[in-house]
């Protein structure tokens, strides 16, 4: 019998426990998500017995996030998002600013350093995209006005986090007195590092959106139409998964955006006649890996 079966172990045990505890939670009239989280706690490092490989669990969870965001994108068009921008953009920005400030004040009161307090506040300011989308799906809210506003809000938060994650290393180095060139003051070095990181990120995000709107908007639907024309359901399903995961991976590697954001744009640009078939074909895998996401969190 093979000894290196970490992936098989986590998939088999994770699905089995998630099924049992999810069914129990549903029986108790609680969201199955609670059962999935408990399953993760059972196979985690802080409980006795079987311990799942946490690195593998995180990667499987990332696949679940990509497929879920791709599925959500299939239900939305660019027009839908633009319709809610007047609420989603200022709402998300104000929420992030207020929550970050409150978190920073709390951390300051506990004696934390400014940069640690800022990171703590930033972490508090962002909602879990997967949890909210899952909850909205269960309550059939995704296709409502409120659902579109919530999705737009979450996309703005994701874009803000792309900027934050790039700026944090430069900000931390500057605040910790990182090396500066001779003749350059600390404040000038800090400002220069932050502005460079911000400019670089804005250029990457702009390139990502441009490529997706100019190239992806034509290439992605055209590719799936050609595959659908073959009449092979297997090839069509494979094409859907290749587009969802491939675009997410390429977006992260080339433009530095999150896997989730890349997958969402891939689904959104596919929105059209083939979107319903793509959604139904990817639904089983999407649900399965979404479960592994919650197990990973647990």
C-alpha atoms as a PDB file:
ATOM      1  CA  UNK A   1       0.000   0.000   0.000  1.00  0.00           C
ATOM      2  CA  UNK A   2       1.390   3.487  -0.863  1.00  0.00           C
ATOM      3  CA  UNK A   3       2.565   5.476   2.151  1.00  0.00           C
ATOM      4  CA  UNK A   4       2.283   9.008   0.750  1.00  0.00           C
ATOM      5  CA  UNK A   5      -1.481   9.449   0.667  1.00  0.00           C
ATOM      6  CA  UNK A   6      -1.887  12.852   2.341  1.00  0.00           C
ATOM      7  CA  UNK A   7      -4.157  14.182  -0.418  1.00  0.00           C
ATOM      8  CA  UNK A   8      -6.368  11.079  -0.424  1.00  0.00           C
ATOM      9  CA  UNK A   9      -6.516  11.149   3.377  1.00  0.00           C
ATOM     10  CA  UNK A  10      -7.710  14.732   3.618  1.00  0.00           C
ATOM     11  CA  UNK A  11     -10.245  14.376   0.794  1.00  0.00           C
ATOM     12  CA  UNK A  12     -11.693  11.093   2.100  1.00  0.00           C
ATOM     13  CA  UNK A  13     -11.757  12.021   5.783  1.00  0.00           C
ATOM     14  CA  UNK A  14     -12.749  15.634   5.083  1.00  0.00           C
ATOM     15  CA  UNK A  15     -15.708  14.708   2.879  1.00  0.00           C
ATOM     16  CA  UNK A  16     -16.794  11.910   5.223  1.00  0.00           C
ATOM     17  CA  UNK A  17     -16.788  14.009   8.388  1.00  0.00           C
ATOM     18  CA  UNK A  18     -18.244  17.035   6.601  1.00  0.00           C
ATOM     19  CA  UNK A  19     -21.114  14.887   5.350  1.00  0.00           C
ATOM     20  CA  UNK A  20     -21.865  13.411   8.787  1.00  0.00           C
ATOM     21  CA  UNK A  21     -21.578  16.643  10.761  1.00  0.00           C
ATOM     22  CA  UNK A  22     -23.242  18.686   8.025  1.00  0.00           C
ATOM     23  CA  UNK A  23     -26.214  16.302   8.023  1.00  0.00           C
ATOM     24  CA  UNK A  24     -26.348  16.499  11.832  1.00  0.00           C
ATOM     25  CA  UNK A  25     -26.304  20.304  11.721  1.00  0.00           C
ATOM     26  CA  UNK A  26     -29.081  20.291   9.131  1.00  0.00           C
ATOM     27  CA  UNK A  27     -31.082  17.921  11.348  1.00  0.00           C
ATOM     28  CA  UNK A  28     -30.703  20.394  14.206  1.00  0.00           C
ATOM     29  CA  UNK A  29     -31.931  23.159  11.861  1.00  0.00           C
ATOM     30  CA  UNK A  30     -28.534  24.833  11.808  1.00  0.00           C
ATOM     31  CA  UNK A  31     -26.644  25.756   8.637  1.00  0.00           C
ATOM     32  CA  UNK A  32     -24.567  22.807   7.334  1.00  0.00           C
ATOM     33  CA  UNK A  33     -21.615  25.209   7.269  1.00  0.00           C
ATOM     34  CA  UNK A  34     -21.416  24.799  11.053  1.00  0.00           C
ATOM     35  CA  UNK A  35     -20.992  21.046  10.543  1.00  0.00           C
ATOM     36  CA  UNK A  36     -18.263  21.585   7.946  1.00  0.00           C
ATOM     37  CA  UNK A  37     -16.357  23.877  10.323  1.00  0.00           C
ATOM     38  CA  UNK A  38     -16.642  21.301  13.111  1.00  0.00           C
ATOM     39  CA  UNK A  39     -15.318  18.640  10.738  1.00  0.00           C
ATOM     40  CA  UNK A  40     -12.252  20.799  10.173  1.00  0.00           C
ATOM     41  CA  UNK A  41     -11.750  21.202  13.894  1.00  0.00           C
ATOM     42  CA  UNK A  42     -11.944  17.429  14.374  1.00  0.00           C
ATOM     43  CA  UNK A  43      -9.159  16.770  11.832  1.00  0.00           C
ATOM     44  CA  UNK A  44      -7.132  19.801  12.899  1.00  0.00           C
ATOM     45  CA  UNK A  45      -3.874  19.838  14.900  1.00  0.00           C
ATOM     46  CA  UNK A  46      -5.556  20.873  18.158  1.00  0.00           C
ATOM     47  CA  UNK A  47      -7.658  17.734  18.600  1.00  0.00           C
ATOM     48  CA  UNK A  48      -6.493  14.139  19.147  1.00  0.00           C
ATOM     49  CA  UNK A  49      -6.547  11.514  16.403  1.00  0.00           C
ATOM     50  CA  UNK A  50      -6.155  12.032  12.670  1.00  0.00           C
ATOM     51  CA  UNK A  51      -4.494  15.333  11.679  1.00  0.00           C
ATOM     52  CA  UNK A  52      -4.936  16.564   8.108  1.00  0.00           C
ATOM     53  CA  UNK A  53      -2.153  18.201   6.105  1.00  0.00           C
ATOM     54  CA  UNK A  54      -2.875  21.903   6.574  1.00  0.00           C
ATOM     55  CA  UNK A  55      -0.921  23.025   3.496  1.00  0.00           C
ATOM     56  CA  UNK A  56      -2.902  20.679   1.242  1.00  0.00           C
ATOM     57  CA  UNK A  57      -6.137  21.739   2.917  1.00  0.00           C
ATOM     58  CA  UNK A  58      -5.408  25.387   2.162  1.00  0.00           C
ATOM     59  CA  UNK A  59      -4.720  24.622  -1.518  1.00  0.00           C
ATOM     60  CA  UNK A  60      -7.921  22.593  -1.855  1.00  0.00           C
ATOM     61  CA  UNK A  61      -9.789  25.454  -0.173  1.00  0.00           C
ATOM     62  CA  UNK A  62      -8.331  27.897  -2.707  1.00  0.00           C
ATOM     63  CA  UNK A  63      -9.724  25.761  -5.543  1.00  0.00           C
ATOM     64  CA  UNK A  64     -13.119  25.910  -3.848  1.00  0.00           C
ATOM     65  CA  UNK A  65     -12.935  29.698  -3.652  1.00  0.00           C
ATOM     66  CA  UNK A  66     -12.002  29.956  -7.345  1.00  0.00           C
ATOM     67  CA  UNK A  67     -14.851  27.708  -8.486  1.00  0.00           C
ATOM     68  CA  UNK A  68     -17.356  29.479  -6.247  1.00  0.00           C
ATOM     69  CA  UNK A  69     -16.343  32.924  -7.494  1.00  0.00           C
ATOM     70  CA  UNK A  70     -16.428  31.673 -11.093  1.00  0.00           C
ATOM     71  CA  UNK A  71     -19.971  30.403 -10.518  1.00  0.00           C
ATOM     72  CA  UNK A  72     -21.035  33.725  -9.029  1.00  0.00           C
ATOM     73  CA  UNK A  73     -19.502  35.550 -11.991  1.00  0.00           C
ATOM     74  CA  UNK A  74     -21.648  33.467 -14.339  1.00  0.00           C
ATOM     75  CA  UNK A  75     -24.751  35.056 -12.789  1.00  0.00           C
ATOM     76  CA  UNK A  76     -23.499  38.621 -13.189  1.00  0.00           C
ATOM     77  CA  UNK A  77     -22.609  40.856 -16.080  1.00  0.00           C
ATOM     78  CA  UNK A  78     -20.523  44.002 -16.113  1.00  0.00           C
ATOM     79  CA  UNK A  79     -23.759  45.954 -16.499  1.00  0.00           C
ATOM     80  CA  UNK A  80     -25.090  44.449 -13.242  1.00  0.00           C
ATOM     81  CA  UNK A  81     -21.991  45.580 -11.353  1.00  0.00           C
ATOM     82  CA  UNK A  82     -21.993  49.069 -12.848  1.00  0.00           C
ATOM     83  CA  UNK A  83     -25.623  49.493 -11.780  1.00  0.00           C
ATOM     84  CA  UNK A  84     -24.672  49.163  -8.097  1.00  0.00           C
ATOM     85  CA  UNK A  85     -21.361  51.073  -8.163  1.00  0.00           C
ATOM     86  CA  UNK A  86     -22.933  54.172  -6.574  1.00  0.00           C
ATOM     87  CA  UNK A  87     -23.647  52.115  -3.429  1.00  0.00           C
ATOM     88  CA  UNK A  88     -20.978  49.422  -3.512  1.00  0.00           C
ATOM     89  CA  UNK A  89     -17.878  51.597  -4.001  1.00  0.00           C
ATOM     90  CA  UNK A  90     -18.445  54.289  -1.328  1.00  0.00           C
ATOM     91  CA  UNK A  91     -20.043  51.757   1.010  1.00  0.00           C
ATOM     92  CA  UNK A  92     -17.088  49.368   0.856  1.00  0.00           C
ATOM     93  CA  UNK A  93     -14.534  52.172   1.165  1.00  0.00           C
ATOM     94  CA  UNK A  94     -16.250  53.673   4.213  1.00  0.00           C
ATOM     95  CA  UNK A  95     -16.673  50.240   5.824  1.00  0.00           C
ATOM     96  CA  UNK A  96     -12.981  49.400   5.355  1.00  0.00           C
ATOM     97  CA  UNK A  97     -11.866  52.817   6.665  1.00  0.00           C
ATOM     98  CA  UNK A  98     -14.109  52.779   9.757  1.00  0.00           C
ATOM     99  CA  UNK A  99     -13.415  49.139  10.672  1.00  0.00           C
ATOM    100  CA  UNK A 100      -9.667  49.587  10.171  1.00  0.00           C
ATOM    101  CA  UNK A 101      -9.662  52.711  12.357  1.00  0.00           C
ATOM    102  CA  UNK A 102     -11.640  50.975  15.126  1.00  0.00           C
ATOM    103  CA  UNK A 103      -9.338  47.949  14.994  1.00  0.00           C
ATOM    104  CA  UNK A 104      -6.288  50.206  15.132  1.00  0.00           C
ATOM    105  CA  UNK A 105      -7.681  52.050  18.169  1.00  0.00           C
ATOM    106  CA  UNK A 106      -8.380  48.753  19.932  1.00  0.00           C
ATOM    107  CA  UNK A 107      -4.863  47.510  19.167  1.00  0.00           C
ATOM    108  CA  UNK A 108      -3.376  50.845  20.304  1.00  0.00           C
ATOM    109  CA  UNK A 109      -5.265  50.497  23.588  1.00  0.00           C
ATOM    110  CA  UNK A 110      -3.672  47.062  24.048  1.00  0.00           C
ATOM    111  CA  UNK A 111      -0.196  48.476  23.482  1.00  0.00           C
ATOM    112  CA  UNK A 112       0.409  47.119  19.970  1.00  0.00           C
ATOM    113  CA  UNK A 113       2.684  48.857  17.493  1.00  0.00           C
ATOM    114  CA  UNK A 114       1.042  51.094  14.836  1.00  0.00           C
ATOM    115  CA  UNK A 115       1.758  48.704  11.966  1.00  0.00           C
ATOM    116  CA  UNK A 116       0.391  45.708  13.917  1.00  0.00           C
ATOM    117  CA  UNK A 117      -2.715  47.688  14.808  1.00  0.00           C
ATOM    118  CA  UNK A 118      -3.205  48.681  11.176  1.00  0.00           C
ATOM    119  CA  UNK A 119      -2.963  45.065   9.991  1.00  0.00           C
ATOM    120  CA  UNK A 120      -5.372  43.975  12.743  1.00  0.00           C
ATOM    121  CA  UNK A 121      -7.900  46.643  11.753  1.00  0.00           C
ATOM    122  CA  UNK A 122      -7.520  45.759   8.086  1.00  0.00           C
ATOM    123  CA  UNK A 123      -8.233  42.099   8.841  1.00  0.00           C
ATOM    124  CA  UNK A 124     -11.402  43.084  10.729  1.00  0.00           C
ATOM    125  CA  UNK A 125     -12.604  45.323   7.887  1.00  0.00           C
ATOM    126  CA  UNK A 126     -12.997  42.626   5.232  1.00  0.00           C
ATOM    127  CA  UNK A 127     -15.933  40.229   5.069  1.00  0.00           C
ATOM    128  CA  UNK A 128     -15.510  36.600   4.005  1.00  0.00           C
ATOM    129  CA  UNK A 129     -16.554  36.477   0.361  1.00  0.00           C
ATOM    130  CA  UNK A 130     -17.108  32.712   0.403  1.00  0.00           C
ATOM    131  CA  UNK A 131     -19.227  32.682   3.561  1.00  0.00           C
ATOM    132  CA  UNK A 132     -21.424  35.562   2.375  1.00  0.00           C
ATOM    133  CA  UNK A 133     -21.890  34.128  -1.121  1.00  0.00           C
ATOM    134  CA  UNK A 134     -22.722  30.718   0.296  1.00  0.00           C
ATOM    135  CA  UNK A 135     -25.285  32.245   2.647  1.00  0.00           C
ATOM    136  CA  UNK A 136     -26.836  34.303  -0.161  1.00  0.00           C
ATOM    137  CA  UNK A 137     -27.026  31.236  -2.410  1.00  0.00           C
ATOM    138  CA  UNK A 138     -28.826  29.264   0.287  1.00  0.00           C
ATOM    139  CA  UNK A 139     -31.314  32.101   0.760  1.00  0.00           C
ATOM    140  CA  UNK A 140     -31.675  32.712  -3.013  1.00  0.00           C
ATOM    141  CA  UNK A 141     -30.538  36.318  -2.740  1.00  0.00           C
ATOM    142  CA  UNK A 142     -27.832  36.374  -5.425  1.00  0.00           C
ATOM    143  CA  UNK A 143     -30.220  37.397  -8.206  1.00  0.00           C
ATOM    144  CA  UNK A 144     -31.871  40.152  -6.171  1.00  0.00           C
ATOM    145  CA  UNK A 145     -30.958  43.839  -6.002  1.00  0.00           C
ATOM    146  CA  UNK A 146     -29.510  43.327  -2.526  1.00  0.00           C
ATOM    147  CA  UNK A 147     -27.489  40.382  -3.770  1.00  0.00           C
ATOM    148  CA  UNK A 148     -25.965  42.389  -6.633  1.00  0.00           C
ATOM    149  CA  UNK A 149     -25.055  45.195  -4.245  1.00  0.00           C
ATOM    150  CA  UNK A 150     -23.417  42.704  -1.881  1.00  0.00           C
ATOM    151  CA  UNK A 151     -21.384  41.114  -4.698  1.00  0.00           C
ATOM    152  CA  UNK A 152     -20.270  44.529  -5.961  1.00  0.00           C
ATOM    153  CA  UNK A 153     -19.323  45.485  -2.398  1.00  0.00           C
ATOM    154  CA  UNK A 154     -17.253  42.311  -2.026  1.00  0.00           C
ATOM    155  CA  UNK A 155     -15.446  42.907  -5.328  1.00  0.00           C
ATOM    156  CA  UNK A 156     -14.456  46.408  -4.177  1.00  0.00           C
ATOM    157  CA  UNK A 157     -13.148  44.875  -0.937  1.00  0.00           C
ATOM    158  CA  UNK A 158     -11.117  42.312  -2.899  1.00  0.00           C
ATOM    159  CA  UNK A 159      -9.548  45.060  -5.017  1.00  0.00           C
ATOM    160  CA  UNK A 160      -8.776  47.063  -1.874  1.00  0.00           C
ATOM    161  CA  UNK A 161      -7.077  44.027  -0.332  1.00  0.00           C
ATOM    162  CA  UNK A 162      -4.915  43.603  -3.441  1.00  0.00           C
ATOM    163  CA  UNK A 163      -3.643  47.147  -2.860  1.00  0.00           C
ATOM    164  CA  UNK A 164      -3.254  46.588   0.888  1.00  0.00           C
ATOM    165  CA  UNK A 165      -1.277  43.348   0.582  1.00  0.00           C
ATOM    166  CA  UNK A 166       1.165  44.981  -1.826  1.00  0.00           C
ATOM    167  CA  UNK A 167       1.550  48.150   0.238  1.00  0.00           C
ATOM    168  CA  UNK A 168       2.013  46.414   3.614  1.00  0.00           C
ATOM    169  CA  UNK A 169       5.603  45.162   3.052  1.00  0.00           C
ATOM    170  CA  UNK A 170       6.732  48.615   1.902  1.00  0.00           C
ATOM    171  CA  UNK A 171       4.900  50.280   4.800  1.00  0.00           C
ATOM    172  CA  UNK A 172       6.325  47.832   7.352  1.00  0.00           C
ATOM    173  CA  UNK A 173       9.890  48.294   6.102  1.00  0.00           C
ATOM    174  CA  UNK A 174       9.532  52.062   6.138  1.00  0.00           C
ATOM    175  CA  UNK A 175       8.042  52.169   9.640  1.00  0.00           C
ATOM    176  CA  UNK A 176      10.724  49.815  10.968  1.00  0.00           C
ATOM    177  CA  UNK A 177      13.442  52.081   9.628  1.00  0.00           C
ATOM    178  CA  UNK A 178      14.379  50.169   6.501  1.00  0.00           C
ATOM    179  CA  UNK A 179      17.549  51.032   4.570  1.00  0.00           C
ATOM    180  CA  UNK A 180      17.518  54.351   2.738  1.00  0.00           C
ATOM    181  CA  UNK A 181      19.879  55.775   0.151  1.00  0.00           C
ATOM    182  CA  UNK A 182      22.552  58.290   1.290  1.00  0.00           C
ATOM    183  CA  UNK A 183      21.213  61.835   1.364  1.00  0.00           C
ATOM    184  CA  UNK A 184      17.564  60.684   1.549  1.00  0.00           C
ATOM    185  CA  UNK A 185      15.591  61.228   4.753  1.00  0.00           C
ATOM    186  CA  UNK A 186      13.553  58.461   6.378  1.00  0.00           C
ATOM    187  CA  UNK A 187      10.245  60.178   5.577  1.00  0.00           C
ATOM    188  CA  UNK A 188      11.202  60.617   1.920  1.00  0.00           C
ATOM    189  CA  UNK A 189      12.285  56.980   1.674  1.00  0.00           C
ATOM    190  CA  UNK A 190       9.021  55.834   3.264  1.00  0.00           C
ATOM    191  CA  UNK A 191       6.916  57.984   0.959  1.00  0.00           C
ATOM    192  CA  UNK A 192       8.882  56.836  -2.093  1.00  0.00           C
ATOM    193  CA  UNK A 193       8.499  53.147  -1.227  1.00  0.00           C
ATOM    194  CA  UNK A 194       4.771  53.487  -0.631  1.00  0.00           C
ATOM    195  CA  UNK A 195       4.169  55.502  -3.807  1.00  0.00           C
ATOM    196  CA  UNK A 196       6.191  53.031  -5.894  1.00  0.00           C
ATOM    197  CA  UNK A 197       4.273  50.046  -4.516  1.00  0.00           C
ATOM    198  CA  UNK A 198       0.950  51.840  -5.039  1.00  0.00           C
ATOM    199  CA  UNK A 199       1.797  52.843  -8.613  1.00  0.00           C
ATOM    200  CA  UNK A 200       2.988  49.342  -9.462  1.00  0.00           C
ATOM    201  CA  UNK A 201      -0.205  47.778  -8.103  1.00  0.00           C
ATOM    202  CA  UNK A 202      -2.469  50.260  -9.889  1.00  0.00           C
ATOM    203  CA  UNK A 203      -0.674  49.535 -13.179  1.00  0.00           C
ATOM    204  CA  UNK A 204      -1.047  45.759 -12.640  1.00  0.00           C
ATOM    205  CA  UNK A 205      -4.754  46.017 -11.778  1.00  0.00           C
ATOM    206  CA  UNK A 206      -5.373  48.336 -14.746  1.00  0.00           C
ATOM    207  CA  UNK A 207      -3.597  45.899 -17.082  1.00  0.00           C
ATOM    208  CA  UNK A 208      -5.607  43.012 -15.628  1.00  0.00           C
ATOM    209  CA  UNK A 209      -8.949  44.744 -16.181  1.00  0.00           C
ATOM    210  CA  UNK A 210      -7.902  45.901 -19.674  1.00  0.00           C
ATOM    211  CA  UNK A 211      -6.762  42.447 -20.785  1.00  0.00           C
ATOM    212  CA  UNK A 212      -9.903  40.820 -19.397  1.00  0.00           C
ATOM    213  CA  UNK A 213     -12.228  43.370 -21.040  1.00  0.00           C
ATOM    214  CA  UNK A 214     -10.453  43.508 -24.402  1.00  0.00           C
ATOM    215  CA  UNK A 215      -9.098  39.978 -24.870  1.00  0.00           C
ATOM    216  CA  UNK A 216     -11.003  37.836 -22.362  1.00  0.00           C
ATOM    217  CA  UNK A 217     -14.391  39.263 -23.309  1.00  0.00           C
ATOM    218  CA  UNK A 218     -13.973  37.846 -26.826  1.00  0.00           C
ATOM    219  CA  UNK A 219     -11.682  34.864 -26.289  1.00  0.00           C
ATOM    220  CA  UNK A 220     -13.455  33.141 -23.385  1.00  0.00           C
ATOM    221  CA  UNK A 221     -16.984  32.958 -24.912  1.00  0.00           C
ATOM    222  CA  UNK A 222     -15.528  32.096 -28.361  1.00  0.00           C
ATOM    223  CA  UNK A 223     -13.531  29.210 -26.889  1.00  0.00           C
ATOM    224  CA  UNK A 224     -16.505  27.693 -25.096  1.00  0.00           C
ATOM    225  CA  UNK A 225     -18.744  28.112 -28.153  1.00  0.00           C
ATOM    226  CA  UNK A 226     -16.257  26.121 -30.232  1.00  0.00           C
ATOM    227  CA  UNK A 227     -16.060  23.411 -27.557  1.00  0.00           C
ATOM    228  CA  UNK A 228     -19.862  23.272 -27.262  1.00  0.00           C
ATOM    229  CA  UNK A 229     -20.007  22.814 -31.033  1.00  0.00           C
ATOM    230  CA  UNK A 230     -18.163  19.490 -30.720  1.00  0.00           C
ATOM    231  CA  UNK A 231     -21.144  18.005 -28.859  1.00  0.00           C
ATOM    232  CA  UNK A 232     -18.869  16.469 -26.214  1.00  0.00           C
ATOM    233  CA  UNK A 233     -20.133  17.123 -22.703  1.00  0.00           C
ATOM    234  CA  UNK A 234     -16.847  15.876 -21.255  1.00  0.00           C
ATOM    235  CA  UNK A 235     -14.820  18.383 -23.270  1.00  0.00           C
ATOM    236  CA  UNK A 236     -17.228  21.193 -22.404  1.00  0.00           C
ATOM    237  CA  UNK A 237     -16.958  20.492 -18.657  1.00  0.00           C
ATOM    238  CA  UNK A 238     -13.188  20.272 -18.959  1.00  0.00           C
ATOM    239  CA  UNK A 239     -13.149  23.559 -20.881  1.00  0.00           C
ATOM    240  CA  UNK A 240     -15.199  25.290 -18.161  1.00  0.00           C
ATOM    241  CA  UNK A 241     -12.808  24.111 -15.440  1.00  0.00           C
ATOM    242  CA  UNK A 242      -9.755  24.991 -17.526  1.00  0.00           C
ATOM    243  CA  UNK A 243     -11.053  28.529 -18.085  1.00  0.00           C
ATOM    244  CA  UNK A 244     -12.075  29.058 -14.440  1.00  0.00           C
ATOM    245  CA  UNK A 245      -8.829  27.793 -12.911  1.00  0.00           C
ATOM    246  CA  UNK A 246      -6.546  28.856 -15.764  1.00  0.00           C
ATOM    247  CA  UNK A 247      -7.699  32.472 -15.819  1.00  0.00           C
ATOM    248  CA  UNK A 248      -7.534  32.650 -12.005  1.00  0.00           C
ATOM    249  CA  UNK A 249      -3.997  31.238 -11.977  1.00  0.00           C
ATOM    250  CA  UNK A 250      -2.810  33.418 -14.869  1.00  0.00           C
ATOM    251  CA  UNK A 251      -4.308  36.562 -13.338  1.00  0.00           C
ATOM    252  CA  UNK A 252      -2.537  35.922 -10.036  1.00  0.00           C
ATOM    253  CA  UNK A 253       0.820  35.139 -11.642  1.00  0.00           C
ATOM    254  CA  UNK A 254       0.827  37.929 -14.248  1.00  0.00           C
ATOM    255  CA  UNK A 255      -1.069  40.751 -12.541  1.00  0.00           C
ATOM    256  CA  UNK A 256      -0.806  39.993  -8.827  1.00  0.00           C
ATOM    257  CA  UNK A 257      -4.572  39.898  -8.219  1.00  0.00           C
ATOM    258  CA  UNK A 258      -6.208  37.199  -6.110  1.00  0.00           C
ATOM    259  CA  UNK A 259      -7.253  33.834  -7.530  1.00  0.00           C
ATOM    260  CA  UNK A 260     -10.833  34.621  -6.529  1.00  0.00           C
ATOM    261  CA  UNK A 261     -10.932  37.920  -8.424  1.00  0.00           C
ATOM    262  CA  UNK A 262      -9.509  36.339 -11.581  1.00  0.00           C
ATOM    263  CA  UNK A 263     -12.051  33.519 -11.457  1.00  0.00           C
ATOM    264  CA  UNK A 264     -14.917  35.970 -10.907  1.00  0.00           C
ATOM    265  CA  UNK A 265     -13.959  38.004 -13.975  1.00  0.00           C
ATOM    266  CA  UNK A 266     -13.685  34.807 -16.044  1.00  0.00           C
ATOM    267  CA  UNK A 267     -17.240  33.851 -15.087  1.00  0.00           C
ATOM    268  CA  UNK A 268     -18.592  37.364 -15.539  1.00  0.00           C
ATOM    269  CA  UNK A 269     -17.183  37.657 -19.085  1.00  0.00           C
ATOM    270  CA  UNK A 270     -18.712  34.292 -19.971  1.00  0.00           C
ATOM    271  CA  UNK A 271     -22.140  35.548 -18.956  1.00  0.00           C
ATOM    272  CA  UNK A 272     -24.498  34.751 -21.827  1.00  0.00           C
ATOM    273  CA  UNK A 273     -26.191  31.797 -23.491  1.00  0.00           C
ATOM    274  CA  UNK A 274     -23.554  29.285 -22.373  1.00  0.00           C
ATOM    275  CA  UNK A 275     -23.381  30.525 -18.785  1.00  0.00           C
ATOM    276  CA  UNK A 276     -26.299  28.360 -17.579  1.00  0.00           C
ATOM    277  CA  UNK A 277     -24.757  25.199 -19.025  1.00  0.00           C
ATOM    278  CA  UNK A 278     -21.340  26.132 -17.623  1.00  0.00           C
ATOM    279  CA  UNK A 279     -22.899  26.765 -14.198  1.00  0.00           C
ATOM    280  CA  UNK A 280     -24.728  23.430 -14.133  1.00  0.00           C
ATOM    281  CA  UNK A 281     -21.665  21.486 -15.293  1.00  0.00           C
ATOM    282  CA  UNK A 282     -19.347  23.050 -12.700  1.00  0.00           C
ATOM    283  CA  UNK A 283     -21.882  22.962  -9.834  1.00  0.00           C
ATOM    284  CA  UNK A 284     -20.965  19.527  -8.350  1.00  0.00           C
ATOM    285  CA  UNK A 285     -17.239  20.278  -8.197  1.00  0.00           C
ATOM    286  CA  UNK A 286     -17.927  23.802  -6.976  1.00  0.00           C
ATOM    287  CA  UNK A 287     -20.043  22.551  -4.073  1.00  0.00           C
ATOM    288  CA  UNK A 288     -17.576  19.797  -3.192  1.00  0.00           C
ATOM    289  CA  UNK A 289     -14.548  22.071  -3.050  1.00  0.00           C
ATOM    290  CA  UNK A 290     -16.535  24.772  -1.246  1.00  0.00           C
ATOM    291  CA  UNK A 291     -17.137  22.205   1.501  1.00  0.00           C
ATOM    292  CA  UNK A 292     -13.378  21.600   1.686  1.00  0.00           C
ATOM    293  CA  UNK A 293     -12.918  25.352   2.085  1.00  0.00           C
ATOM    294  CA  UNK A 294     -15.012  25.365   5.249  1.00  0.00           C
ATOM    295  CA  UNK A 295     -13.253  22.217   6.506  1.00  0.00           C
ATOM    296  CA  UNK A 296      -9.937  24.021   5.947  1.00  0.00           C
ATOM    297  CA  UNK A 297     -11.137  27.051   7.913  1.00  0.00           C
ATOM    298  CA  UNK A 298     -12.230  24.752  10.748  1.00  0.00           C
END
